[in-house]
Coordinates of C-alpha atoms in Angstrom, one line a residue:
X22 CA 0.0 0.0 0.0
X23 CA 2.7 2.2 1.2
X24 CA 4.1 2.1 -2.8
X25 CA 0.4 2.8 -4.4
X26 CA 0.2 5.6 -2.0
X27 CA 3.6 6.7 -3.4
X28 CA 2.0 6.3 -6.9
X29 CA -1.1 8.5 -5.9
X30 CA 1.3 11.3 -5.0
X31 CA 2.8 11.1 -8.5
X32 CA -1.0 11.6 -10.0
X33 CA -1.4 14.6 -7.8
X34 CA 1.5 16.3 -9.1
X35 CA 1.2 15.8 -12.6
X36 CA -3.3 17.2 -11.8
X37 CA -1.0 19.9 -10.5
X38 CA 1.4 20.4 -13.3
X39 CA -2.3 20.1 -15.7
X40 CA -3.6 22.8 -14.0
X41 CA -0.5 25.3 -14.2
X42 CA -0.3 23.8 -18.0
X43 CA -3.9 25.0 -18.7
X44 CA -3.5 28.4 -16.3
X45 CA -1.1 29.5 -17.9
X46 CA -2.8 29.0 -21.5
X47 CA -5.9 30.5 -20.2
X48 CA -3.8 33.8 -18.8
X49 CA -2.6 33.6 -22.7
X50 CA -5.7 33.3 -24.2
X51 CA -7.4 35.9 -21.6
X52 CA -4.5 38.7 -22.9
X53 CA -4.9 38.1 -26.2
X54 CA -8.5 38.6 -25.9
X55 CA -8.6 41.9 -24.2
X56 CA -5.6 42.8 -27.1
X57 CA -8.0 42.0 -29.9
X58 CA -10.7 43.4 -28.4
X59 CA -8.9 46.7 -27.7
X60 CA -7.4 47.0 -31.3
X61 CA -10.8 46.3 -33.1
X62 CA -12.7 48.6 -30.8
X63 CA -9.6 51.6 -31.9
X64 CA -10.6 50.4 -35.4
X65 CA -14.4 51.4 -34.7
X66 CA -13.7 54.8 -33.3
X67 CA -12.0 55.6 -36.2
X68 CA -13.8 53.8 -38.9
X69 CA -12.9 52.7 -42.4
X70 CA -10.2 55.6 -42.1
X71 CA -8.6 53.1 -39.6
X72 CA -7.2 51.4 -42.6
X73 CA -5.5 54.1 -44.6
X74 CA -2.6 53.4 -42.6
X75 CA -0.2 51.1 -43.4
X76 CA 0.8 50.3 -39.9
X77 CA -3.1 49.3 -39.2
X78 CA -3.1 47.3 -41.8
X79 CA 0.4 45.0 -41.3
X80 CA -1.3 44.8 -37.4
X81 CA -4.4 43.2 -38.9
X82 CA -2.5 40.7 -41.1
X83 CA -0.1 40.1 -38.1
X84 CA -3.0 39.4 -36.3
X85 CA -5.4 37.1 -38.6
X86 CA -1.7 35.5 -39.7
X87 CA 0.6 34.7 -36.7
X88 CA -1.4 35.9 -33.9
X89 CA -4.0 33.8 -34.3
X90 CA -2.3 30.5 -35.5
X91 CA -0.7 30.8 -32.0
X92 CA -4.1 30.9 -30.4
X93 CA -5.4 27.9 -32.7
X94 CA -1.8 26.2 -31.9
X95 CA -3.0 26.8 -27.9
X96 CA -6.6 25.7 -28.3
X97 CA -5.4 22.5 -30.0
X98 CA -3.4 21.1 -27.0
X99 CA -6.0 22.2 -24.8
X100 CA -10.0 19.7 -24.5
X101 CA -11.5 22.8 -26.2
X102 CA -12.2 21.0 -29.6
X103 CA -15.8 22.2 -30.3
X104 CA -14.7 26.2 -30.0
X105 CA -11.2 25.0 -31.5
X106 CA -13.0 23.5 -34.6
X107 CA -15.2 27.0 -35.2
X108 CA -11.6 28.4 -34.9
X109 CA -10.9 26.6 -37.9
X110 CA -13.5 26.9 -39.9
X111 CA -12.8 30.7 -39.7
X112 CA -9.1 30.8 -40.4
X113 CA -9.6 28.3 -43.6
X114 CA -12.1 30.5 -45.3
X115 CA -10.5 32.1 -48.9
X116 CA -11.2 35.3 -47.7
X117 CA -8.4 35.5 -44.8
X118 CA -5.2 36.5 -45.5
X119 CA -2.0 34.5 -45.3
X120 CA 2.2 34.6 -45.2
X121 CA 2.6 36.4 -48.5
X122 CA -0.1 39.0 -47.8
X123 CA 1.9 39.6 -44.5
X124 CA 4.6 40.4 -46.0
X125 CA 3.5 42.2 -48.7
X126 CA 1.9 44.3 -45.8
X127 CA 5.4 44.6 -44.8
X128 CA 6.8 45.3 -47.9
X129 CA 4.9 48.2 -48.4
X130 CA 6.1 49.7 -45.0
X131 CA 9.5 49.1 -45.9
X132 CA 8.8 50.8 -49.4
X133 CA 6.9 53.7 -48.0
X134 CA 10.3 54.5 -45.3
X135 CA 12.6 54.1 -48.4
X136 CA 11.2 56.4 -51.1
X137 CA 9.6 59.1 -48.6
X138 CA 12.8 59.0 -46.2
X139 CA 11.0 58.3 -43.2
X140 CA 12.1 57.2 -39.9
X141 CA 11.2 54.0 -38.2
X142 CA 11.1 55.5 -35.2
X143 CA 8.3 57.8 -36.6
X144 CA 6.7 54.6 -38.3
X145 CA 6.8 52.0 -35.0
X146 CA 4.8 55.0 -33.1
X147 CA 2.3 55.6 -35.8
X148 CA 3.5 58.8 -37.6
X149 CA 3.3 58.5 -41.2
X150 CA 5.1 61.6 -42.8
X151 CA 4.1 64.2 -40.1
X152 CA 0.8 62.8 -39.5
X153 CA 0.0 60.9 -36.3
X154 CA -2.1 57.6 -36.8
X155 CA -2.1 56.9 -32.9
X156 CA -1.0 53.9 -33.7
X157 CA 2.0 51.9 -32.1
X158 CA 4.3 48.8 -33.0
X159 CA 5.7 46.3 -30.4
X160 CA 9.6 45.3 -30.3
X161 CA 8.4 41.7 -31.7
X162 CA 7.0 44.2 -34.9
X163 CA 9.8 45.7 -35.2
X164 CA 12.0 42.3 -35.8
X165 CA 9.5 41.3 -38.0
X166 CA 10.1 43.9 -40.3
X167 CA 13.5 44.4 -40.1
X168 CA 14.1 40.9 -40.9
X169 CA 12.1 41.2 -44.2
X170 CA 14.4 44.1 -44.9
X171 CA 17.0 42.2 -44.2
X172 CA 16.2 39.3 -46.6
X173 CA 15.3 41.6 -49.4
X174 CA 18.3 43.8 -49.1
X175 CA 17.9 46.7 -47.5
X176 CA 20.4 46.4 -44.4
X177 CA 19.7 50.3 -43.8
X178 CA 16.3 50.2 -43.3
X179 CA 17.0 46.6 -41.1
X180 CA 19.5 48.8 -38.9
X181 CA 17.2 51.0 -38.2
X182 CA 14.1 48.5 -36.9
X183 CA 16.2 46.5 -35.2
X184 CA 17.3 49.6 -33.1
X185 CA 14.0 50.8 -32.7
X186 CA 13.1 47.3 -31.8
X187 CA 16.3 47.3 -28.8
X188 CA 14.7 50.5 -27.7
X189 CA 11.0 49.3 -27.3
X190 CA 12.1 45.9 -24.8
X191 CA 10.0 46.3 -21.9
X192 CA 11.9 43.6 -19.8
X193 CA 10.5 40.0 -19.0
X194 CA 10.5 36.9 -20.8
X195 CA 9.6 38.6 -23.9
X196 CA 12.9 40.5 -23.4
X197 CA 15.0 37.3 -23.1
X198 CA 13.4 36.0 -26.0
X199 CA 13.7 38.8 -28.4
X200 CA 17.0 40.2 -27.2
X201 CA 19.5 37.4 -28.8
X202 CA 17.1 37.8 -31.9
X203 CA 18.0 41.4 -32.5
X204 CA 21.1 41.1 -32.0
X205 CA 22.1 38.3 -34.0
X206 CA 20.1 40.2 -36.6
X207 CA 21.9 43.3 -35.9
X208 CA 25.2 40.9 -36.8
X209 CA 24.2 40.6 -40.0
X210 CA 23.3 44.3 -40.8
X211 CA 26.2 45.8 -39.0
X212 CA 28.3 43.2 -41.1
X213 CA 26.5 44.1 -44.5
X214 CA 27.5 47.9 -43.6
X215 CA 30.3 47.3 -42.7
X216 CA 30.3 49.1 -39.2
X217 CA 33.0 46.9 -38.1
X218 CA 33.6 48.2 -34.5
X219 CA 29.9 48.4 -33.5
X220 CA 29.6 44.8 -35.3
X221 CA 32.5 43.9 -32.9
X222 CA 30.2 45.7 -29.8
X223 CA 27.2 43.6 -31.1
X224 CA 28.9 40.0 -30.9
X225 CA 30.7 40.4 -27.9
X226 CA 26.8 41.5 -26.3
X227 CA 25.3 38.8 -28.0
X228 CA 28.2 36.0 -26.8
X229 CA 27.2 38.0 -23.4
X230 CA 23.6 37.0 -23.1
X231 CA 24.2 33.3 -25.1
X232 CA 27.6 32.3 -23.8
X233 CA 26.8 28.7 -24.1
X234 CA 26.4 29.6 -28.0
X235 CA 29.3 27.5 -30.2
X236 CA 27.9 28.9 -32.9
X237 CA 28.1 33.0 -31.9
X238 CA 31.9 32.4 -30.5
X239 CA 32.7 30.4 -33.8
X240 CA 31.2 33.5 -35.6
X241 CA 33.3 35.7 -33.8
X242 CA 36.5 34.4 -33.4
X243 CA 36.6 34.0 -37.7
X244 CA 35.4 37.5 -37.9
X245 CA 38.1 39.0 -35.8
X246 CA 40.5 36.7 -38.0
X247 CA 39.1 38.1 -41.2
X248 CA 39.1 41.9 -39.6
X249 CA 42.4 42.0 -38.5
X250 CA 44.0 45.4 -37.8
X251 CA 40.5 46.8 -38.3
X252 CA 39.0 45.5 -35.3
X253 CA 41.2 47.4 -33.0
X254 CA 38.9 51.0 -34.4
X255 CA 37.8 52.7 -31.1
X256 CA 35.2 54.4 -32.7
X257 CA 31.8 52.7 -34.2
X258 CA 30.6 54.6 -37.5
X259 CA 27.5 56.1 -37.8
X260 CA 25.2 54.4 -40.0
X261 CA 22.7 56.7 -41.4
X262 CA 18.5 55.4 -41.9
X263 CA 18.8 56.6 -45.6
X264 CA 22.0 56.6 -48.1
X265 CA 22.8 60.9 -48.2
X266 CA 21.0 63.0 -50.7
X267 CA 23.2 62.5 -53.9
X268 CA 25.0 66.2 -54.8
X269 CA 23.8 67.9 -58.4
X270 CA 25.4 66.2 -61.1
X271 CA 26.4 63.2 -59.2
X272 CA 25.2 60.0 -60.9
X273 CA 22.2 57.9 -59.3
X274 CA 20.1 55.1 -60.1
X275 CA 16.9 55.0 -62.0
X276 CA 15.3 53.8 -58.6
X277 CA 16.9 56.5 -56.7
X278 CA 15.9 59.1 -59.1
X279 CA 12.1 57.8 -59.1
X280 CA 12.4 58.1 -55.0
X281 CA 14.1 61.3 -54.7
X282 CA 11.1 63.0 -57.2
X283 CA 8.4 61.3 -55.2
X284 CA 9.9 62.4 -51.8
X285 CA 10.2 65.9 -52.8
X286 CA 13.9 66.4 -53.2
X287 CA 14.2 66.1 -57.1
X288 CA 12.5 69.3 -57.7
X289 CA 12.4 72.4 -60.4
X290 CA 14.0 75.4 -58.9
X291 CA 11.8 78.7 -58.7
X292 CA 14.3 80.1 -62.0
X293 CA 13.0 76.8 -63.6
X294 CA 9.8 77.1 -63.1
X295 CA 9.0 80.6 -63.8
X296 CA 8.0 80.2 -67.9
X297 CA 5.3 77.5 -66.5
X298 CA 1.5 79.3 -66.9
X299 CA -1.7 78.7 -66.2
X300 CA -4.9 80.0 -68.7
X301 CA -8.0 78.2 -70.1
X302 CA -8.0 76.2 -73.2
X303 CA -10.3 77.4 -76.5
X304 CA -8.9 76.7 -78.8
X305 CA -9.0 73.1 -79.8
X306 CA -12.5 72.8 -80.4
X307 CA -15.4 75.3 -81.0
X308 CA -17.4 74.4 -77.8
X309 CA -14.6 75.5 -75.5
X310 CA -15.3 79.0 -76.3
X311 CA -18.5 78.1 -74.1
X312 CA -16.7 76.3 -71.8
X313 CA -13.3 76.6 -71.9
X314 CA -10.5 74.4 -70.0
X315 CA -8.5 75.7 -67.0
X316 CA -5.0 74.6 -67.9
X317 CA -2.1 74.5 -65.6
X318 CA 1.3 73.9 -67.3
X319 CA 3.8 71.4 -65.0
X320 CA 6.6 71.2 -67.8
X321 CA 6.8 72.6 -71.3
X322 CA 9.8 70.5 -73.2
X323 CA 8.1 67.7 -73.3
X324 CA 4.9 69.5 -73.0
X325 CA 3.3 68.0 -69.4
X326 CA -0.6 70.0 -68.4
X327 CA -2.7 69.2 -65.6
X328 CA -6.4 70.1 -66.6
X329 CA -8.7 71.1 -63.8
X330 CA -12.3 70.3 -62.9
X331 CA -12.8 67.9 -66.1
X332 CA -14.8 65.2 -64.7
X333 CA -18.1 65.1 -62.4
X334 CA -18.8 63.3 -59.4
X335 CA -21.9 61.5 -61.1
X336 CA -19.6 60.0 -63.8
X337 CA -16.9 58.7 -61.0
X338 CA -20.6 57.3 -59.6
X339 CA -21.2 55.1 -62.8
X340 CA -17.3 54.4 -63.1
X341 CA -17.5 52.8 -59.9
X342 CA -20.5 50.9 -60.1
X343 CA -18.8 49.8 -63.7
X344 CA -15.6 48.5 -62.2
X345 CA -17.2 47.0 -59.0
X346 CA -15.4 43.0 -58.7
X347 CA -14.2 43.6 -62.3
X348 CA -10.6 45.0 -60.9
X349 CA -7.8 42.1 -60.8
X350 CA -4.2 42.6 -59.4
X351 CA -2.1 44.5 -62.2
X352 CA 0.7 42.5 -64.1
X353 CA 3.7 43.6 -66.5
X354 CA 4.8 42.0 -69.5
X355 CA 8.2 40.2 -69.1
X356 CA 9.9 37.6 -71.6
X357 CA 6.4 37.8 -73.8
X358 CA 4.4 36.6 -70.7
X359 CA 2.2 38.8 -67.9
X360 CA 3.7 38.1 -64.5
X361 CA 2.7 39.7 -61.3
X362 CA 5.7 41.3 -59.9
X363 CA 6.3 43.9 -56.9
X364 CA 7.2 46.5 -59.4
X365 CA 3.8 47.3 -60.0
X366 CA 1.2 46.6 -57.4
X367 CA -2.3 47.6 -58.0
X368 CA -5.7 46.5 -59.2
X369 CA -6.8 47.3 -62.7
X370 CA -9.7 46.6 -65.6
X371 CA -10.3 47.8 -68.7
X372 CA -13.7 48.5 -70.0
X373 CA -14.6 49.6 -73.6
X374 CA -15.9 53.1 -74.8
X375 CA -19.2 51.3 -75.5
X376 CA -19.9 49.9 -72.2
X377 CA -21.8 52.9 -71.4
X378 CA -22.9 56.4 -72.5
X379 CA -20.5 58.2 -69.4
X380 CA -17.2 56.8 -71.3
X381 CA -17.7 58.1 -74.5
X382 CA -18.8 61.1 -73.3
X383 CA -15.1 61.4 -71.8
X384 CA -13.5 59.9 -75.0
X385 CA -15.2 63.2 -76.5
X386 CA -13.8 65.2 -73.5
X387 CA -10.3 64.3 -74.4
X388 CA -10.5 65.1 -77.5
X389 CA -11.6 68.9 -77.2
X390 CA -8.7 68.4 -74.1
X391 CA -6.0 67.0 -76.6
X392 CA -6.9 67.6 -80.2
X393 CA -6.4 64.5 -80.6
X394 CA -8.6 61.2 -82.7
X395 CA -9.9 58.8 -80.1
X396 CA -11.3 56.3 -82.9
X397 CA -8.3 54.3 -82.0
X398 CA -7.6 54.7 -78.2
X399 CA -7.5 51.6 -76.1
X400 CA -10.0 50.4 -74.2
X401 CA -10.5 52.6 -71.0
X402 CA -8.3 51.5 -67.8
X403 CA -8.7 52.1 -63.9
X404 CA -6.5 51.4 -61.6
X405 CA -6.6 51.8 -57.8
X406 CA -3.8 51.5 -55.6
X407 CA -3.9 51.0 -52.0
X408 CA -1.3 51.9 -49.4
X409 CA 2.2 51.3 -50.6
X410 CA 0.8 50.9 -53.9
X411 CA 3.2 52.0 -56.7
X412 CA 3.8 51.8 -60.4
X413 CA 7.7 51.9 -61.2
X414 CA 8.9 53.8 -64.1
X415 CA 7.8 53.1 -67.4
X416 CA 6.6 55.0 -70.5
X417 CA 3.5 55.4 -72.3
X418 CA 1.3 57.9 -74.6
X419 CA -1.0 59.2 -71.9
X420 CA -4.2 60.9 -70.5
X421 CA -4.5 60.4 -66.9
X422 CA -7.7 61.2 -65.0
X423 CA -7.6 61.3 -61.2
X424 CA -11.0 60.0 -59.5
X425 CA -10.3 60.4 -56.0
X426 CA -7.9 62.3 -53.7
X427 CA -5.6 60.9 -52.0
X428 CA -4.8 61.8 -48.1
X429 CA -1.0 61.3 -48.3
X430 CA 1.6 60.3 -51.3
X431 CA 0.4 58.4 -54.4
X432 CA 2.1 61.2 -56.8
X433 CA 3.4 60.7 -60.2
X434 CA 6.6 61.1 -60.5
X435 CA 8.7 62.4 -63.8
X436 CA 12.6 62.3 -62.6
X437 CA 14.2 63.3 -65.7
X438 CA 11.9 66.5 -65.5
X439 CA 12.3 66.3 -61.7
X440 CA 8.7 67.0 -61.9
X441 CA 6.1 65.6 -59.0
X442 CA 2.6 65.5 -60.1
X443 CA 0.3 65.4 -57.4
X444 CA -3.0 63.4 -57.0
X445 CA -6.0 66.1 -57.2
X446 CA -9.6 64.5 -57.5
X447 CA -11.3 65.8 -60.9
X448 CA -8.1 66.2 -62.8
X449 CA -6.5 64.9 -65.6
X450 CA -2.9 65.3 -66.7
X451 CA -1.5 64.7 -70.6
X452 CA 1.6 64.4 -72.1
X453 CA 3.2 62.7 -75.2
X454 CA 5.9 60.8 -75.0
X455 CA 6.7 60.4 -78.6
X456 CA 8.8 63.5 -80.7
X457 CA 6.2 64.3 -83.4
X458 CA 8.2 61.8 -85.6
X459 CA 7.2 58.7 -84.0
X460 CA 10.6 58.7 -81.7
X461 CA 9.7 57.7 -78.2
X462 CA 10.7 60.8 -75.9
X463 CA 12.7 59.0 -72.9
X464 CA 12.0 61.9 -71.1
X465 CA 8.3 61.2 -70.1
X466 CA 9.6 58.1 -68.3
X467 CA 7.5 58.2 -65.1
X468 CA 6.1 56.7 -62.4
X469 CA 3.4 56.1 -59.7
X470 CA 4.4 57.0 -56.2
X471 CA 3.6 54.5 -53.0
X472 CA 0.3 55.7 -51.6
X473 CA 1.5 56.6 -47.7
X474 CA -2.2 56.5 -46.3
X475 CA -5.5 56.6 -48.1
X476 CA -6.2 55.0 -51.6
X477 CA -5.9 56.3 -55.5
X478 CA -8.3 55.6 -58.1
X479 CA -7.1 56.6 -61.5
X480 CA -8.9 56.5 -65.6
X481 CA -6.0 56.0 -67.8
X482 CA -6.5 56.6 -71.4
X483 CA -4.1 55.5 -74.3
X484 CA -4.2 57.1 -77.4
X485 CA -2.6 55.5 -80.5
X486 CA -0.8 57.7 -82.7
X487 CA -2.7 56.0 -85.8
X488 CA -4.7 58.6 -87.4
X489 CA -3.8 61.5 -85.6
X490 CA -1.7 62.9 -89.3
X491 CA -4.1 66.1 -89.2
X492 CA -4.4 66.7 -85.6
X493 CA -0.4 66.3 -84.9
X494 CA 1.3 65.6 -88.0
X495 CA 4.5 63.2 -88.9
X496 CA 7.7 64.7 -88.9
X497 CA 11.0 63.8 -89.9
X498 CA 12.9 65.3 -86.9
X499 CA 12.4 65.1 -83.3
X500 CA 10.3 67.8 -81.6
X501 CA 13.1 67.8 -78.4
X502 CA 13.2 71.6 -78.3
X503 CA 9.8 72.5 -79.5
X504 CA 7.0 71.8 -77.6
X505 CA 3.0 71.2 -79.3
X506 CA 2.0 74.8 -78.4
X507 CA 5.5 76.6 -79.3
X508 CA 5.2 74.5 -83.0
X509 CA 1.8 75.7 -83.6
X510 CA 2.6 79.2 -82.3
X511 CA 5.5 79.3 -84.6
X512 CA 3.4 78.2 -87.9
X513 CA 1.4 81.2 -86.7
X514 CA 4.2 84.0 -87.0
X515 CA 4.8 82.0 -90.8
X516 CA 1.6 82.6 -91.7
X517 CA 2.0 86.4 -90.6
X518 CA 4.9 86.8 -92.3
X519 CA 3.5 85.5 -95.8
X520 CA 0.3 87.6 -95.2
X521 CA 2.5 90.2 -94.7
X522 CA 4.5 89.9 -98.3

């Protein structure tokens, strides 16, 4: 008896042991419930608005991603099958997001702080270009992001989350967890930037808090060998959040160039900018004597214009309703095949002119807008981009028709005219980006900027140069320092001159 009483106190410990399991799991379960609960009633206060930032939305794929595969993970080891089954059912439906929209949640974080220049800092506290989204990101955030940056290259942008991510430990278990995790990242960016002393700093904290680590001490001990003389620097650099601002006349990348026009630092100087006018259009078509166009110019070789007020609320009505579970996620052509690629991420359709009376009544608007045939246009596009949503350079022959403001970023950016053009709802801009003999002017290269917060709905009209002999007509040279208006104001001094004979 004495050894089955022996056995019994065995039982009772492992009840016990049950019961801590279970407490603990329920503590778990109890504080992720009152952190849902809190984060979907902020997202009530503030509406659908909630969601034009793109730190709300990487929390809400964070949460219907990891967060909650950690609760199903829980629930599964627990005798809560029936509620654990519902669970499921939830998390399985089409509708839910997964890995990839997680990190393309990410991405487009990562994008916005690279071509606007912004600080992580800023971002892990909720402020979004000077404008505070009362929203904040956890150290365990913070690692998640910079090690996406990390993978895809951008050891700046890493360095600075992975400081940010240091700075926001709040002690606890959490902090022994994540503390070797941001530093062995920190390794790697340190290493990639070749901060050598403060990579030397790094290991020896990291071989600090994980003595018992081969692997960290094997690490070190090969990259003192490789350092050599260099290890004994006394002073760590400074490594910058963003690469300096190149100097005029100092080569840059096409990427660059896009960024630095999009953030505002590629920019027409006041001298520059002081032949631009604004006026109202007439006289391309009789009826704009009635009502004529207001016309600002943004460039005038290649010609660039921004026309004002030249579509109506009730036609963006009927585009909408048109375009309602018609849009599809936008592709570019590469090796004679569409692929989907993060170069251009946004949702687009194309309708034709006869789908209803509203689009040829703007096919007709372009034309007394552009002097231009439209018998040969393409079909009509829209696009909408949503937060971190961008178009990289490319070229086209275009009229551009803006059907929504935008509450931060989503420009168009032209950085061999260092020209921005802004979003403005009712507007359309035009340009050609062939010379009037068929050349294709590299200077209209362009390209959509990341939307920072809000979302961009644009009506993109291409117009084919066939048929358009009487309206702009072939020429064997290359209109490079003659814009439209200055050709057909200099036929008009020729005529003068003959009448004058």
């Amino acid at each position: 008896m004495t050894k089955v009483f022996g056995y019994e106190q065995k039982m009772l410990l492992h009840i016990q042991k049950f019961l801590s399991d279970n407490q603990g799991k329920l503590d778990f379960l109890k504080a992720r419930l009152r952190e849902f609960e809190n984060e979907r009633n902020e997202a009530r206060e503030w509406g659908p608005s909630y969601f034009e930032s793109p730190i709300n939305k990487y929390l809400l794929n964070k949460r219907l991603t990891v967060d909650w595969q950690r609760v199903e993970n829980l629930m599964a080891a627990s005798t809560g099958e029936k509620p654990l089954t519902r669970l499921r059912k939830f998390r399985n439906r089409e509708t839910m997001p997964d890995r990839k929209e997680l990190e393309g949640a990410i991405d487009g974080i990562l994008r916005l702080q690279y071509v606007y220049r912004l600080k992580a800092k800023d971002l892990a506290r909720g402020i979004l270009d000077g404008v505070d989204y009362s929203t904040h990101l956890s150290s365990e955030h913070c690692v998640d992001i910079a090690r996406l940056a990390l993978r895809d290259q951008h050891p700046r942008l890493a360095h600075s989350w992975l400081i940010e991510a240091n700075d926001r430990l709040t002690g606890g278990e959490k902090e022994e967890q994540l503390k070797p995790q941001i530093l062995a990242l920190l390794v790697q960016a340190k290493k990639e930037l070749e901060d050598f002393r403060g990579l030397k700093d790094t290991y020896q904290e990291l071989i600090g808090i994980q003595s018992a680590s081969e692997e960290h001490a094997r690490n070190y001990e090969t990259f003192l060998n490789a350092l050599g003389e260099r290890a004994l620097l006394n002073e760590s650099k400074p490594v910058l959040e963003h690469a300096p601002i190149p100097e005029e006349g100092e080569q840059v990348g096409e990427f660059q160039a896009y960024s630095l026009t999009c953030s505002g630092h590629w920019r027409l100087t006041p001298k520059e900018q002081r032949h631009l006018r604004c006026g109202y259009v007439t006289e391309t078509h009789p009826f704009l004597w009635i009502a004529p166009l207001k016309a600002e110019e943004l460039f005038q070789d290649p010609l660039l214009v921004l026309y004002h007020d030249v579509i109506y609320q009730s036609e963006i009505d009927v585009i909408r309703k048109l375009t309602k579970n018609r849009l599809m996620r936008a592709t570019i052509t590469s090796h004679n095949e569409s692929v989907v690629s993060n170069v251009r991420t946004s949702q687009i359709t194309f309708i034709p002119v006869t789908a209803h009376k509203v689009l040829s009544t703007i096919d007709q608007r372009v034309a007394d807008m552009t002097n231009l045939n439209m018998k040969y246009a393409e079909d009509h596009q829209f696009a909408n981009y949503g937060i971190g949503g961008h178009y990289g350079q490319h070229m086209d022959w275009f009229y551009q028709t803006t059907l929504s403001d935008v509450a931060q970023g989503g420009g168009t950016a032209f950085p061999q005219l260092r020209t921005l053009l802004k979003p403005k709802k009712y507007a359309a801009a035009f340009w050609h980006n062939l010379h009037a003999s068929g050349v294709g002017d590299v200077r209209t290269q362009h390209g959509a900027c990341p939307i920072i917060a809000g979302s961009k709905w644009v009506q993109n009209r291409w117009i084919r140069e066939i048929d358009q002999s009487d309206r702009r007509p072939c020429e064997l040279w290359d209109d490079s320092l003659a814009t439209y208006a200055q050709i057909l104001e200099l036929n008009k001094q020729n005529e003068a001159k003959a009448a004058s004979r």
